C-alpha atoms as a PDB file:
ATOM      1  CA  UNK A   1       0.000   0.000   0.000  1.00  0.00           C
ATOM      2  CA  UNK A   2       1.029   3.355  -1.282  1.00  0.00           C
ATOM      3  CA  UNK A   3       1.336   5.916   1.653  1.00  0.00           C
ATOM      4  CA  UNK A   4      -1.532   8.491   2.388  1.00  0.00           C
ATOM      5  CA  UNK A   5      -1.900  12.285   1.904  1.00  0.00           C
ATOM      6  CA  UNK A   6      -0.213  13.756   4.729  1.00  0.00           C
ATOM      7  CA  UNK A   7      -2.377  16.826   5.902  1.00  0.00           C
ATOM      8  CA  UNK A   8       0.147  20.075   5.372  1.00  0.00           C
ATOM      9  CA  UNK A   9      -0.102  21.735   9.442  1.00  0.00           C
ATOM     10  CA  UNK A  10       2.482  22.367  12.033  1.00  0.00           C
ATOM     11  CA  UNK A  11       3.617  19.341  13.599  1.00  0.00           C
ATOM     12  CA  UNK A  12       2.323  19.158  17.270  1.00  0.00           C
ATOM     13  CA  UNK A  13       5.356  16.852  18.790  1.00  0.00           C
ATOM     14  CA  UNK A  14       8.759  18.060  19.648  1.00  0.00           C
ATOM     15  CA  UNK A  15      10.489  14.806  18.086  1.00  0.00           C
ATOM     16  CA  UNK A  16       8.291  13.912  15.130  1.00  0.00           C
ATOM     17  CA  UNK A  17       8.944  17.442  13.985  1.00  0.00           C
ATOM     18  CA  UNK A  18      12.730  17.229  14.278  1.00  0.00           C
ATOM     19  CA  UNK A  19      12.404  13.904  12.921  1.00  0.00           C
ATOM     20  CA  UNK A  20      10.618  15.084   9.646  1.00  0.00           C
ATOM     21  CA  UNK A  21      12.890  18.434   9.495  1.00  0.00           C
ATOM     22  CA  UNK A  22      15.320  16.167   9.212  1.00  0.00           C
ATOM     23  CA  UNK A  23      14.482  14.103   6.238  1.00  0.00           C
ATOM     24  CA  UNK A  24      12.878  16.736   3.971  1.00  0.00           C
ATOM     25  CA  UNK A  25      15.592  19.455   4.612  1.00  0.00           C
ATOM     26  CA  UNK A  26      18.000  16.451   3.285  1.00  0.00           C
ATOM     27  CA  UNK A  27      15.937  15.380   0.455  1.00  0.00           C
ATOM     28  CA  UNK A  28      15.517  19.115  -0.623  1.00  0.00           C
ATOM     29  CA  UNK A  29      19.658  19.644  -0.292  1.00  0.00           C
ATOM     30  CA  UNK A  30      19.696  16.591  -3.167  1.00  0.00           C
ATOM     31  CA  UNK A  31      17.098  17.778  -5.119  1.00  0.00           C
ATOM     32  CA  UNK A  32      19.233  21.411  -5.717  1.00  0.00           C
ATOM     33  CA  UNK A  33      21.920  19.408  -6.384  1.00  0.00           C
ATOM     34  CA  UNK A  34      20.477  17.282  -8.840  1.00  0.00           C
ATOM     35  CA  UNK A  35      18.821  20.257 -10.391  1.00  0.00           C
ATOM     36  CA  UNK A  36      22.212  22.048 -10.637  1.00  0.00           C
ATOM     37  CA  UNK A  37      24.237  18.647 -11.957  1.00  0.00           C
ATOM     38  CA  UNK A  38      21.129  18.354 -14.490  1.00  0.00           C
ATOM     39  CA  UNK A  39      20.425  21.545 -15.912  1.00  0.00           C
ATOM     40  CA  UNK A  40      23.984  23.161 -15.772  1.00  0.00           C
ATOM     41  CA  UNK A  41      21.686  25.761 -13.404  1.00  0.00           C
ATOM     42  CA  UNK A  42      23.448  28.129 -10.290  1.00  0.00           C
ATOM     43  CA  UNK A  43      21.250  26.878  -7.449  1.00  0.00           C
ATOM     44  CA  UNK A  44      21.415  28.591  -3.835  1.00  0.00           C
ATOM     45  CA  UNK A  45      19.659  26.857  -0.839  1.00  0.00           C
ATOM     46  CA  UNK A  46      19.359  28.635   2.457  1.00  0.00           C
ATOM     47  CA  UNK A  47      17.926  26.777   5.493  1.00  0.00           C
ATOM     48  CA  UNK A  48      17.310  28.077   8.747  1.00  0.00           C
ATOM     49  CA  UNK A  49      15.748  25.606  11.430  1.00  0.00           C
ATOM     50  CA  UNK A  50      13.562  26.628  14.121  1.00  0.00           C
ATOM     51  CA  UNK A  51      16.115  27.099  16.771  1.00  0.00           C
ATOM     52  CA  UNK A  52      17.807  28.855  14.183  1.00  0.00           C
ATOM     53  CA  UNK A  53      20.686  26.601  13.100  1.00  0.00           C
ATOM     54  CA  UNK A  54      21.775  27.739   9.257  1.00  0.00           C
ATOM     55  CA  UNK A  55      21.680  24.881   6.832  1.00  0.00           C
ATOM     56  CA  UNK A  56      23.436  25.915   2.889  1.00  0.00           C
ATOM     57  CA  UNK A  57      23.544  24.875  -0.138  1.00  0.00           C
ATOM     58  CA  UNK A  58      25.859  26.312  -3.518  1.00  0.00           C
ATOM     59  CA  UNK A  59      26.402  25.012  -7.110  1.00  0.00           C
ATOM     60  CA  UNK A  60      29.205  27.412  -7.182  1.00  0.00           C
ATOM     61  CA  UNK A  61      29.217  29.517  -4.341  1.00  0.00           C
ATOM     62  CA  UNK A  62      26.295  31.042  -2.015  1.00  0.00           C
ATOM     63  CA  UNK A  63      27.801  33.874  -1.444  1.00  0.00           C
ATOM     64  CA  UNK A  64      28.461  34.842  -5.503  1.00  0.00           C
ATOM     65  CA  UNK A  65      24.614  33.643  -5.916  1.00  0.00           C
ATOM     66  CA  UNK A  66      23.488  36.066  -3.397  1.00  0.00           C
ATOM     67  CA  UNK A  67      25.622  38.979  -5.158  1.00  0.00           C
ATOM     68  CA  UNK A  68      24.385  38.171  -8.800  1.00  0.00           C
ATOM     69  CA  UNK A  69      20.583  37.985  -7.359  1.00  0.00           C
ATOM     70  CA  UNK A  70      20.880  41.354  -5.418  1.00  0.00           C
ATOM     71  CA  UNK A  71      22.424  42.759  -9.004  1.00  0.00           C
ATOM     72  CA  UNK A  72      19.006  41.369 -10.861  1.00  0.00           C
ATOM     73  CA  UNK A  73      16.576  42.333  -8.210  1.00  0.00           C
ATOM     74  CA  UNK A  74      18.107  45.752  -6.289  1.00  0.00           C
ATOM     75  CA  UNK A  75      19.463  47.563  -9.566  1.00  0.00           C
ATOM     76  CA  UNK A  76      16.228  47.180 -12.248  1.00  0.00           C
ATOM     77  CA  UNK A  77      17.262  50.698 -13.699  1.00  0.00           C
ATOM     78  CA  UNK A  78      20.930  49.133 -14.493  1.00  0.00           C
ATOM     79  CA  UNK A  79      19.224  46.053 -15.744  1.00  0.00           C
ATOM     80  CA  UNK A  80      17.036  47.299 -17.985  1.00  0.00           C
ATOM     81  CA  UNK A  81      18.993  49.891 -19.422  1.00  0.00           C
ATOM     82  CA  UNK A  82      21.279  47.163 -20.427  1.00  0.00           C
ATOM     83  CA  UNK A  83      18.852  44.808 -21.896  1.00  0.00           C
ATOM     84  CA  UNK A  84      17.047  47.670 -23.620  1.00  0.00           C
ATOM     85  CA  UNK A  85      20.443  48.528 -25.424  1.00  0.00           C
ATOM     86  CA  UNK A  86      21.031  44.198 -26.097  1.00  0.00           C
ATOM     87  CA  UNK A  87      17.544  44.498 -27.605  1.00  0.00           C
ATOM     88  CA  UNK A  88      17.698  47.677 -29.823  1.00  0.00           C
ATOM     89  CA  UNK A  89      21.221  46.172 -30.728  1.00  0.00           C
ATOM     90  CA  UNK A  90      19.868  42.718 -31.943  1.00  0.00           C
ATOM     91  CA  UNK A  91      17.135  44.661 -33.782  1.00  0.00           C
ATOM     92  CA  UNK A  92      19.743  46.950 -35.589  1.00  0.00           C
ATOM     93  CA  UNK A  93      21.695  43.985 -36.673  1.00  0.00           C
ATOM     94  CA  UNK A  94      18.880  42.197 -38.223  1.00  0.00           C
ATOM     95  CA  UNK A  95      17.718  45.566 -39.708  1.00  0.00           C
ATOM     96  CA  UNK A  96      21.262  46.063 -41.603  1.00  0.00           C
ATOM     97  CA  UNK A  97      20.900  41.882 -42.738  1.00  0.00           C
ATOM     98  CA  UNK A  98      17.773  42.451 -44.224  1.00  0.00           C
ATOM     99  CA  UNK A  99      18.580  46.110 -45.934  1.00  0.00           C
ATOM    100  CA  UNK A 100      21.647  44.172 -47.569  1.00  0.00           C
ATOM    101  CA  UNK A 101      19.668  41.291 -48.368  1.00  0.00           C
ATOM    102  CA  UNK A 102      17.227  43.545 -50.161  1.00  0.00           C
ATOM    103  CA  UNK A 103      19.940  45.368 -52.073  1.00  0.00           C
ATOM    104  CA  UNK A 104      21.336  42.068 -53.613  1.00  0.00           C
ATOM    105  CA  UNK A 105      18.115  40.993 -54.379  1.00  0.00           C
ATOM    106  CA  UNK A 106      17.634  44.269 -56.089  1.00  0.00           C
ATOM    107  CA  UNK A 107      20.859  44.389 -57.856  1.00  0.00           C
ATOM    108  CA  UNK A 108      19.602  40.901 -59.335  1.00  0.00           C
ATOM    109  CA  UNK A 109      16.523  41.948 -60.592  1.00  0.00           C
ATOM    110  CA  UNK A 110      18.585  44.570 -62.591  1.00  0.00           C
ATOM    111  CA  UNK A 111      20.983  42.012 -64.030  1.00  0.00           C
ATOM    112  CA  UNK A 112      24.164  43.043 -61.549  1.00  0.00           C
ATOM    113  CA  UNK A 113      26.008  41.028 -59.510  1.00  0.00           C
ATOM    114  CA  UNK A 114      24.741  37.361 -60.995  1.00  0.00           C
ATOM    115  CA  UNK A 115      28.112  35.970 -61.260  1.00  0.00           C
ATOM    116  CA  UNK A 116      27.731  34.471 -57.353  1.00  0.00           C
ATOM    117  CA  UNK A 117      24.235  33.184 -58.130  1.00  0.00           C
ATOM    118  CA  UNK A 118      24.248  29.222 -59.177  1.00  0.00           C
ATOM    119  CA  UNK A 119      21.349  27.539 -61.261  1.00  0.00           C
ATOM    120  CA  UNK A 120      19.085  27.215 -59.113  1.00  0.00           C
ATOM    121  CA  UNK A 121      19.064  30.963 -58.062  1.00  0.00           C
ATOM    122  CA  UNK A 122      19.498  31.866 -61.712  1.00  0.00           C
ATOM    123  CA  UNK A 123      15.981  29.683 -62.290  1.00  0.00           C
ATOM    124  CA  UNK A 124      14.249  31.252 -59.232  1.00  0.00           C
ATOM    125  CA  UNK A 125      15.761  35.027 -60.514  1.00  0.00           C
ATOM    126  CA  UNK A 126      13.879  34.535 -63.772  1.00  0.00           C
ATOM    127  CA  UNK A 127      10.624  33.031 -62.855  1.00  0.00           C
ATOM    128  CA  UNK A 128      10.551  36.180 -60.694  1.00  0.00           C
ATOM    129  CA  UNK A 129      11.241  38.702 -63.413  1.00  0.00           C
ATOM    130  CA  UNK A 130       8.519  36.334 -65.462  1.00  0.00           C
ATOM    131  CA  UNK A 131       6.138  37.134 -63.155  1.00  0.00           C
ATOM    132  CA  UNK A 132       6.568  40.708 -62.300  1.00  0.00           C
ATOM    133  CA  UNK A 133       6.494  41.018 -66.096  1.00  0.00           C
ATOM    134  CA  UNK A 134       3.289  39.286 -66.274  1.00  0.00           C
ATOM    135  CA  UNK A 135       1.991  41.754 -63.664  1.00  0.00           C
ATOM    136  CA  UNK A 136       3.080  44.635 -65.243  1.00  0.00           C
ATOM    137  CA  UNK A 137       1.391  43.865 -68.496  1.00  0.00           C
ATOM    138  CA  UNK A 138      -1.559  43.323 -66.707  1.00  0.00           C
ATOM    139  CA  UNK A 139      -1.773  46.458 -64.968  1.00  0.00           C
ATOM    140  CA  UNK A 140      -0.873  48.168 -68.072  1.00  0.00           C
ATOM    141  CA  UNK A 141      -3.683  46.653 -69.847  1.00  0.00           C
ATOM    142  CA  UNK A 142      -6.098  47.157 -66.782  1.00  0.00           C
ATOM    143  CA  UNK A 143      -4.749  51.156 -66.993  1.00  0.00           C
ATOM    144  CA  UNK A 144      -5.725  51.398 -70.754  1.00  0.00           C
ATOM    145  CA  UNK A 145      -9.164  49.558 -70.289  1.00  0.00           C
ATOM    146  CA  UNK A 146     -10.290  52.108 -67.633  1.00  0.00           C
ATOM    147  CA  UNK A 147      -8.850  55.130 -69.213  1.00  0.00           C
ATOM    148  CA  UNK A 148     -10.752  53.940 -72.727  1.00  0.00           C
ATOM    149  CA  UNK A 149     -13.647  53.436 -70.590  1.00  0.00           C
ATOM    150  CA  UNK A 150     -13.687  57.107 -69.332  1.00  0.00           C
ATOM    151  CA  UNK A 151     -13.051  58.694 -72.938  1.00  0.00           C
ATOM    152  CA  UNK A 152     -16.410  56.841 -74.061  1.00  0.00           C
ATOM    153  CA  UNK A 153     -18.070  58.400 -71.118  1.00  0.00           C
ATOM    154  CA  UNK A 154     -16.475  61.809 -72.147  1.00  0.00           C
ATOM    155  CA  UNK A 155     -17.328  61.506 -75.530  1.00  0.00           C
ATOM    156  CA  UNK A 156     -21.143  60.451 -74.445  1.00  0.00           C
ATOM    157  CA  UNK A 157     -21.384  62.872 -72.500  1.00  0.00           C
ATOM    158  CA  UNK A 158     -19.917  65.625 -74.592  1.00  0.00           C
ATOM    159  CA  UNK A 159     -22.669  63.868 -77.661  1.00  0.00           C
ATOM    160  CA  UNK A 160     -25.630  64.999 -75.452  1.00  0.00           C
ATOM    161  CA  UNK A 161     -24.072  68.172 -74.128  1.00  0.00           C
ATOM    162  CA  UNK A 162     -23.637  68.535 -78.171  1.00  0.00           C
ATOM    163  CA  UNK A 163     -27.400  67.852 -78.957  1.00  0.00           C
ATOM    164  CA  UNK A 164     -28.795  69.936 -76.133  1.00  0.00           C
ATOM    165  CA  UNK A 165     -27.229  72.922 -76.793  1.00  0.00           C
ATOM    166  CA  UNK A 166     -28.257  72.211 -81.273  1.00  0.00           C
ATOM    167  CA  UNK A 167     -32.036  72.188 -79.893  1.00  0.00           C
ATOM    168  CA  UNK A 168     -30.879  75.022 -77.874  1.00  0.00           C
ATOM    169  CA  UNK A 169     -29.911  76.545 -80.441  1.00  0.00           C
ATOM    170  CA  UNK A 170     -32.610  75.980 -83.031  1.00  0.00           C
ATOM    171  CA  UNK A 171     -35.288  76.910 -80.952  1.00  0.00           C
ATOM    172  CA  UNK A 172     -33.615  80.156 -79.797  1.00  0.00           C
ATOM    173  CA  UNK A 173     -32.831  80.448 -83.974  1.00  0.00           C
ATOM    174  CA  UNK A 174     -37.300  79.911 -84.261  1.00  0.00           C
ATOM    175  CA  UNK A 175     -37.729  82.769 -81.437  1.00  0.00           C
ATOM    176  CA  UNK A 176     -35.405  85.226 -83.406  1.00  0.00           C
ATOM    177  CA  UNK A 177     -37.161  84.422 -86.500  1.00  0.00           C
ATOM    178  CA  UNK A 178     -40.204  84.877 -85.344  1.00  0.00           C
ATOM    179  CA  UNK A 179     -39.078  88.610 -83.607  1.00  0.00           C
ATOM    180  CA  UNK A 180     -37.936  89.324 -87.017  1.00  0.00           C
ATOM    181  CA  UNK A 181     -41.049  88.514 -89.041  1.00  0.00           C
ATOM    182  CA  UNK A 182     -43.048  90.747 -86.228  1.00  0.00           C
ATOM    183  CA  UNK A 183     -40.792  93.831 -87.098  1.00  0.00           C
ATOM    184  CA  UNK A 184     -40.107  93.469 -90.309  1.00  0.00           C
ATOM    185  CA  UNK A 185     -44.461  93.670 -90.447  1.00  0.00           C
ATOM    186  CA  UNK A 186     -44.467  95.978 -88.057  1.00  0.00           C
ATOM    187  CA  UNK A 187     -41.749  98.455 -90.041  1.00  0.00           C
ATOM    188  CA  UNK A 188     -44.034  97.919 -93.399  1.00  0.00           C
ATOM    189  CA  UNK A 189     -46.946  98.906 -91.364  1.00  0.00           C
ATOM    190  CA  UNK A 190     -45.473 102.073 -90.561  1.00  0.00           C
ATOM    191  CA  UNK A 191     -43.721 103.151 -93.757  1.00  0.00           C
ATOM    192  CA  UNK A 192     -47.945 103.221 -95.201  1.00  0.00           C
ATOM    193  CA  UNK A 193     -48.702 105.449 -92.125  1.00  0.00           C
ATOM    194  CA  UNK A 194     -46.010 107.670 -93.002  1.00  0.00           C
ATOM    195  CA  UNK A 195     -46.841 107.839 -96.807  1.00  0.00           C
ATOM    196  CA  UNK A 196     -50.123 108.472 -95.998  1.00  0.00           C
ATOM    197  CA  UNK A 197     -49.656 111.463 -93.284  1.00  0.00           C
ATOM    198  CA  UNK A 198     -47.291 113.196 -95.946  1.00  0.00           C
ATOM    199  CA  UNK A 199     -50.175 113.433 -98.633  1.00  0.00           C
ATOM    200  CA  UNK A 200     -52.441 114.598 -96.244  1.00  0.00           C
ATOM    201  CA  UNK A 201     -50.020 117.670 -94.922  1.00  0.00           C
ATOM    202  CA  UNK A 202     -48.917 118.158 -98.381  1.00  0.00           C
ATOM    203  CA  UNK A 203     -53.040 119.162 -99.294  1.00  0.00           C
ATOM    204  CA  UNK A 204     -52.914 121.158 -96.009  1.00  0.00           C
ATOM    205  CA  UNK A 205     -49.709 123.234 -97.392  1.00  0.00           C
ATOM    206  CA  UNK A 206     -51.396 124.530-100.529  1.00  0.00           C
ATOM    207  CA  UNK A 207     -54.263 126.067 -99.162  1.00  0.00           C
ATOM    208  CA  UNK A 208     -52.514 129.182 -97.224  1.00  0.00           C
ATOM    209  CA  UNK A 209     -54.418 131.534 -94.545  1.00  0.00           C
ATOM    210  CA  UNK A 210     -54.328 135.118 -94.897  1.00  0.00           C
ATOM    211  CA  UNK A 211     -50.534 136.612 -94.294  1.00  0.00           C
ATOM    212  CA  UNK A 212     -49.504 139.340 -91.805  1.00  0.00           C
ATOM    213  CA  UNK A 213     -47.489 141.071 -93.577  1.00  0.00           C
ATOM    214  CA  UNK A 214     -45.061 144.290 -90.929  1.00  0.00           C
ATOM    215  CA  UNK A 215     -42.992 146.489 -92.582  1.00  0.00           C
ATOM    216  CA  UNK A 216     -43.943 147.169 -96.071  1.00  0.00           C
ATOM    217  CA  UNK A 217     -46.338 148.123 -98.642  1.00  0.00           C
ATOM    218  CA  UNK A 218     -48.292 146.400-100.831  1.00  0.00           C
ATOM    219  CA  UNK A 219     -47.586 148.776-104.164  1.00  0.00           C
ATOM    220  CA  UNK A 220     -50.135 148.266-107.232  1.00  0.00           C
ATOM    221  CA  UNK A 221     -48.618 150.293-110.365  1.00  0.00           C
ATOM    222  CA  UNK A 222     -50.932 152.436-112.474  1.00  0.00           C
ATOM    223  CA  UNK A 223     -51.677 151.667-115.628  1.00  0.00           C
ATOM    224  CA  UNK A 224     -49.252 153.365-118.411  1.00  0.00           C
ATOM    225  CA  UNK A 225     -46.277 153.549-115.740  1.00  0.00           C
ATOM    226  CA  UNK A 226     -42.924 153.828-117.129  1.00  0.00           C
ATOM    227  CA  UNK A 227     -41.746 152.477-114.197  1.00  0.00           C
ATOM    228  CA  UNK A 228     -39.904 149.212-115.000  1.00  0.00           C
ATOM    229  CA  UNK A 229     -40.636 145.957-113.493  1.00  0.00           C
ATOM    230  CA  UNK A 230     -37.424 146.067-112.861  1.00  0.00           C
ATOM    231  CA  UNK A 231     -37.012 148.907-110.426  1.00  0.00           C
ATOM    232  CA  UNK A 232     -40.905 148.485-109.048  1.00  0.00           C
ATOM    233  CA  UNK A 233     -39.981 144.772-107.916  1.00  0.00           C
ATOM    234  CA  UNK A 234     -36.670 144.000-106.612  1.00  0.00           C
ATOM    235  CA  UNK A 235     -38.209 140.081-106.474  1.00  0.00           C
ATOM    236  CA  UNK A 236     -40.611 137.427-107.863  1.00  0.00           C
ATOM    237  CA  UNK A 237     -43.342 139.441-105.305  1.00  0.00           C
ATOM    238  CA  UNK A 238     -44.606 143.122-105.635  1.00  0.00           C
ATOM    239  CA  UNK A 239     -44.112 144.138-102.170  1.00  0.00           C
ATOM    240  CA  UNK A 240     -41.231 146.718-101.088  1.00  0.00           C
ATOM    241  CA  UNK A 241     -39.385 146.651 -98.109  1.00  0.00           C
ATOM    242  CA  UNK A 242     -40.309 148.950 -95.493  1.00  0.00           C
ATOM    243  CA  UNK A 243     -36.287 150.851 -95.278  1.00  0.00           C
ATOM    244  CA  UNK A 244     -36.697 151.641 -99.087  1.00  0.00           C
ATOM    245  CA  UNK A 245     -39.908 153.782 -98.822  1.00  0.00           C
END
């Protein structure tokens, strides 16, 4: 029979408990050393019994232990700063690998620097350029589509902008046409008007009212004057000027 579950409490009797100190505190002193024969690992045991007696164990030395764990636990500034600096270093490093790596690789792709390459590299450097190839012709040919695809729409929609403004156009043509017909009728009506009022105040002009006539005299010759027409009439009427008299 397998022993049972011993119930973890403070051991009531004097002897048992010296008994059982005993035992495990020698069966934990062989488990750090197998741990540090095992795993290569810097094991420290410290044991202090309860009438404190000191009980020790060291892979290498307790003392050197205790120093390195007060370094790791009592300077974190120290410790971090120096891992911080081991981490940004190991990222820098694999940074500069990959920028080179990328420059070869570009170099390649541009025909330079393939005397290292072998075959197989050769094979691999060409089924790349095959495909990038392949994808550039089919962007190109994606580019045209959709640019051809916008002239059309252009072109449709400069073909209705085109007709729009032509019926525009014609009807504003028909509205000017119209305005022209209406004056052109309206002018002819006019010009009759105008004939018309002329005759009527050319009638009106031959019929004179009697004249008012200041500043001369109305001179009748006798009959048998030897007066000339010529000195009785100075014009086309028989009337002398007033001054002359």
């Amino acid at each position: 029979m397998g022993r049972g579950r011993v119930e973890l409490k403070r051991i009531e009797n004097k002897i048992n408990r010296q008994v059982t100190f005993s035992k495990r505190r020698n069966g934990l002193l062989k488990k750090a050393y197998e741990l540090s024969v095992l795993c290569d690992a810097e094991v420290a045991l410290i044991i202090f019994s309860s009438r404190g007696k000191l009980y020790e164990f060291g892979s290498a030395s307790v003392t050197k232990t205790l120093e390195r764990y007060q370094r790791c636990c009592y300077t974190p500034q120290e410790n971090s700063i120096e891992h911080e600096t081991q981490s940004w270093y190991l990222e820098a490093t694999k940074l500069k690998a990959k920028y080179e790596s990328l420059q070869r690789t570009q170099r390649h792709l541009l025909g330079e620097d393939l005397g290292p390459l072998n075959v197989k590299e050769l094979q691999n450097l060409e089924k790349q350029l095959e495909g990038a190839l392949a994808l550039a012709r089919q962007r190109k040919q994606q580019v045209l589509t959709e640019q051809m695809e916008d002239l059309r729409k252009k072109e449709r929609h400069l073909g209705d902008l085109n007709r729009h403004l032509k019926l525009k156009l014609e009807a504003e043509g028909q509205n000017l046409k119209a305005i022209q017909d209406y004056w052109n009728s309206g002018a002819a009506d006019g010009s009759s008007n105008f004939h018309l009022h002329r005759a009527q105040s050319s009638q009106m002009d031959c019929d004179p009212g009697p004249v008012l006539q200041i500043g001369y005299h109305h001179y009748v010759p006798a009959e048998g004057s030897s007066v000339s027409a010529s000195k009785s009439m100075p014009d086309e009427t028989n009337f002398f000027q007033g001054w002359i008299l």
